[in-house]
Coordinates of C-alpha atoms in Angstrom, one line a residue:
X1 CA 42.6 2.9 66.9
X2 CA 43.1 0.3 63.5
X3 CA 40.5 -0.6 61.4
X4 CA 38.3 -3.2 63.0
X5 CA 37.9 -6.5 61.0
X6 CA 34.4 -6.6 59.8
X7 CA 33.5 -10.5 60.8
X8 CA 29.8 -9.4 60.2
X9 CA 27.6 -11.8 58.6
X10 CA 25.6 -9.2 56.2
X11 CA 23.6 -11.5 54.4
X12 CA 20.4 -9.9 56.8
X13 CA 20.2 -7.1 54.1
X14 CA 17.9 -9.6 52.1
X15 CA 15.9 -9.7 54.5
X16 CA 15.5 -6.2 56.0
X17 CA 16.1 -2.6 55.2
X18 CA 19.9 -1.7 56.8
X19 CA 19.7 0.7 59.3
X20 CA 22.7 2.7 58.3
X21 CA 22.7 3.3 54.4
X22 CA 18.5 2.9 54.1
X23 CA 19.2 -0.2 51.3
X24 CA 16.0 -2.0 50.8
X25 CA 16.1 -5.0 49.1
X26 CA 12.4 -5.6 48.5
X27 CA 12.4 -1.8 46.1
X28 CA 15.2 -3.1 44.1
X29 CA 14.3 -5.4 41.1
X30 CA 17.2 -7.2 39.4
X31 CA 16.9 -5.1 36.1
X32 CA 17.5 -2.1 38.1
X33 CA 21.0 -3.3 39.8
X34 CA 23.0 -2.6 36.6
X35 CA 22.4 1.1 36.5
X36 CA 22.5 1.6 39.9
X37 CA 25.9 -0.1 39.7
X38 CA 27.0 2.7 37.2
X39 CA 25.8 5.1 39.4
X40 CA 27.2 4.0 43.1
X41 CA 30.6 3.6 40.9
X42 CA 30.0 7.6 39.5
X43 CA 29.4 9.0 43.3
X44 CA 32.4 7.0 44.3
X45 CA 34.2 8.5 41.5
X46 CA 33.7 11.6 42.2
X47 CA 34.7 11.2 45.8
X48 CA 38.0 10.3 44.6
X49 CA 38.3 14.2 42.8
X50 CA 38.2 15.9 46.3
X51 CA 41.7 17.1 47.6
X52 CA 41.1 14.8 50.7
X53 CA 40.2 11.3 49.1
X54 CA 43.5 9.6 50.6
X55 CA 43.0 11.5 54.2
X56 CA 40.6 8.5 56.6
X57 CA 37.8 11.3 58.2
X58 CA 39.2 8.9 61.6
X59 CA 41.6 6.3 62.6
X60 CA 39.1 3.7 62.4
X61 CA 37.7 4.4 58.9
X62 CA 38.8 3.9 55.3
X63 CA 39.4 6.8 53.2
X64 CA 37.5 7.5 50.2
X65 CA 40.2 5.9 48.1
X66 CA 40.2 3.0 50.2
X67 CA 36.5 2.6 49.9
X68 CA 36.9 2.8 46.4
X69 CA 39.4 0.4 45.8
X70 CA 37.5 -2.5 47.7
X71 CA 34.5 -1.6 46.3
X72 CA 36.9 -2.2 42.5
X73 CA 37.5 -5.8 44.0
X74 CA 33.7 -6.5 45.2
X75 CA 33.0 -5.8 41.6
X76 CA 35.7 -7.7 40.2
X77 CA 34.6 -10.6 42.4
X78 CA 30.9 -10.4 41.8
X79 CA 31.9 -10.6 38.2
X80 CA 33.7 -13.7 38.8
X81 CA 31.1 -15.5 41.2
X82 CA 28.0 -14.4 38.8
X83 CA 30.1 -16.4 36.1
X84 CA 30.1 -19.1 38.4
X85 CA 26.6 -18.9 39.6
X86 CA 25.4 -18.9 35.3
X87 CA 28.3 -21.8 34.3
X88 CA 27.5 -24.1 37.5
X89 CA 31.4 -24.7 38.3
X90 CA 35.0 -23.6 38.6
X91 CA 35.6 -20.5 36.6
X92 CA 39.5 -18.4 36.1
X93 CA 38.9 -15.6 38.2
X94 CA 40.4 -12.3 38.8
X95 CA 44.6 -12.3 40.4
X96 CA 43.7 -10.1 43.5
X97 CA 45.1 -10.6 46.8
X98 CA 43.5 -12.6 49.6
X99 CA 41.1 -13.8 47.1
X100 CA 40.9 -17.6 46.8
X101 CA 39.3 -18.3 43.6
X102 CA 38.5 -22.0 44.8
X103 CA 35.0 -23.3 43.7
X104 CA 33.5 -26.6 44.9
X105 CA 30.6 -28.1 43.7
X106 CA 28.4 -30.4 45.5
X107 CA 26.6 -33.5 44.8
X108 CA 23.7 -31.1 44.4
X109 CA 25.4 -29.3 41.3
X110 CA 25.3 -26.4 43.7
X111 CA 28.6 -24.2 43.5
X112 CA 30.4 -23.3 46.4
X113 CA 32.4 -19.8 46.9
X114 CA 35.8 -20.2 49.2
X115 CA 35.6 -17.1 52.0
X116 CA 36.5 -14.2 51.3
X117 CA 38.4 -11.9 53.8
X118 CA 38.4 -8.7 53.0
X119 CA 40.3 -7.5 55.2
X120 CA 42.8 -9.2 54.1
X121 CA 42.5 -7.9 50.8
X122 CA 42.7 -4.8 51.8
X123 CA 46.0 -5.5 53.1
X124 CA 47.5 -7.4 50.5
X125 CA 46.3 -4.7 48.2
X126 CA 47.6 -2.2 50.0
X127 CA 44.7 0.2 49.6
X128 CA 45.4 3.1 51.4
X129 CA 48.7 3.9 49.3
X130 CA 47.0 2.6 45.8
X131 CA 47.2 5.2 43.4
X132 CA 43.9 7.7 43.1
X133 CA 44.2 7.6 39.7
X134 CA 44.7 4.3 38.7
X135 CA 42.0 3.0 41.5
X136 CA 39.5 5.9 39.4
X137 CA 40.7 3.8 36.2
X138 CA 39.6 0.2 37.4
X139 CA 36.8 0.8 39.4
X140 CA 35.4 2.7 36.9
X141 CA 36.1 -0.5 34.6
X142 CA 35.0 -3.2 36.9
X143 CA 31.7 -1.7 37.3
X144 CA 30.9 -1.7 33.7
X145 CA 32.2 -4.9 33.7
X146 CA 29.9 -6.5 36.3
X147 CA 26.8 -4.0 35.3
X148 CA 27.1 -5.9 31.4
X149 CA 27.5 -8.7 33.0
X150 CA 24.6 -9.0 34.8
X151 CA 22.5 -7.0 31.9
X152 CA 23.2 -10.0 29.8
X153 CA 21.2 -12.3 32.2
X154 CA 18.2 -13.9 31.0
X155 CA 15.3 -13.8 33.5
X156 CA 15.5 -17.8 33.2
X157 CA 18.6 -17.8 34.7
X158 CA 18.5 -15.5 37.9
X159 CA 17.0 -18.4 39.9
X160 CA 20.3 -20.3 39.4
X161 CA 22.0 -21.0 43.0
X162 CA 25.0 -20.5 44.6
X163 CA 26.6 -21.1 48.3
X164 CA 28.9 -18.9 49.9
X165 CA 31.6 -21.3 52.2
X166 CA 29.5 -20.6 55.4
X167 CA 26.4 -22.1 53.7
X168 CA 24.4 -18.6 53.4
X169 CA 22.4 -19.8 50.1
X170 CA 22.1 -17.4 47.2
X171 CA 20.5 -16.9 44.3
X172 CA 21.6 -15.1 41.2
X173 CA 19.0 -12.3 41.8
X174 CA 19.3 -12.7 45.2
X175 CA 23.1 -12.5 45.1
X176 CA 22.8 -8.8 42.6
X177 CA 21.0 -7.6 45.5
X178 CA 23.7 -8.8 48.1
X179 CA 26.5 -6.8 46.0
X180 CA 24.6 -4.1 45.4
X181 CA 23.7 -3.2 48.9
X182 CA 27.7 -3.3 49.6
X183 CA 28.4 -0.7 46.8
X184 CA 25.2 1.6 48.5
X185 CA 26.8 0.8 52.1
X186 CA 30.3 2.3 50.9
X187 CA 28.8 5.4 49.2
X188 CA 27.2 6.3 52.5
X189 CA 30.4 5.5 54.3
X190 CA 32.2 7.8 51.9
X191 CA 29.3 10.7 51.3
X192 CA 28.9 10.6 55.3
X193 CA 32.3 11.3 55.6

């Protein structure tokens, strides 16, 4: 059996513990989400070192590697939509396939993310035969990137709003806590094995 397209809408983690990984997103304060983006990156890291990182535990889930490199482009990404979120329009953002960088902004002044499928990413990335090493290299990277990035947040800015193209409404803060429970979920994905 293929991977199943995930056509979940997971925006519900800001509203309730997830069942599956345990995130709760009324324990985690914004000026926590930096280091515990270093350290969901370091545990995904170290998956990566085992002799099986490329082998998927079944035929409908990711490898470790796998995991790791679209958890690299949900942190390349958040990068580029916080930069959004803190500028208020169209930003360059990161060449990575399946990704449409297109930002609208309403007569509100609100910005508007295009969708993003990543499950198409994941395809046009060709995950599963990405090199271990080099995926180790930019993950490890793009999580510095994205934990400076949102360290260099004033608190006057985290109320600042965004839309994703389905019309889920975010928040800056809200939106750390959004990417952040995606890099817990894939830990416990990979750590569960």
């Amino acid at each position: 059996m293929p991977i199943v397209p995930d056509a979940k809408d997971w925006t519900w983690v800001l509203e309730r513990t997830c069942a599956e990984c345990g995130f709760d997103p009324d324990t985690i304060a914004f000026a926590a989400v930096p280091g515990l983006t270093r350290g969901s990156a370091a545990r995904l890291l170290a998956a990566l070192e085992r002799p099986d990182a490329r082998v998927r535990p079944d035929e409908s889930t990711w490898s470790a590697l796998e995991y790791a490199a679209h958890v690299r482009d949900v942190c390349r990404i958040f990068t580029h939509r916080l930069d959004i979120a803190r500028s208020g329009g169209p930003r360059p953002g990161p060449a990575i396939g399946g990704y449409d960088t297109t930002v609208t902004v309403g007569d509100n002044g609100i910005p508007m993310f295009a969708n993003w499928d990543q499950d198409a990413t994941a395809l046009a990335e060709n995950y599963g035969a990405a090199a271990t090493a080099a995926v180790a290299v930019e993950l490890a990277q793009a999580a510095e990137t994205v934990a400076r990035a949102l360290d260099a947040v004033p608190d006057a800015e985290r109320d600042r709003a965004a839309l994703r193209s389905n019309g889920s409404a975010f928040t800056i803060d809200s939106m750390a806590r959004y990417f952040l429970h995606d890099l817990v979920h894939h830990v416990h994905d990979v750590e569960r094995g």
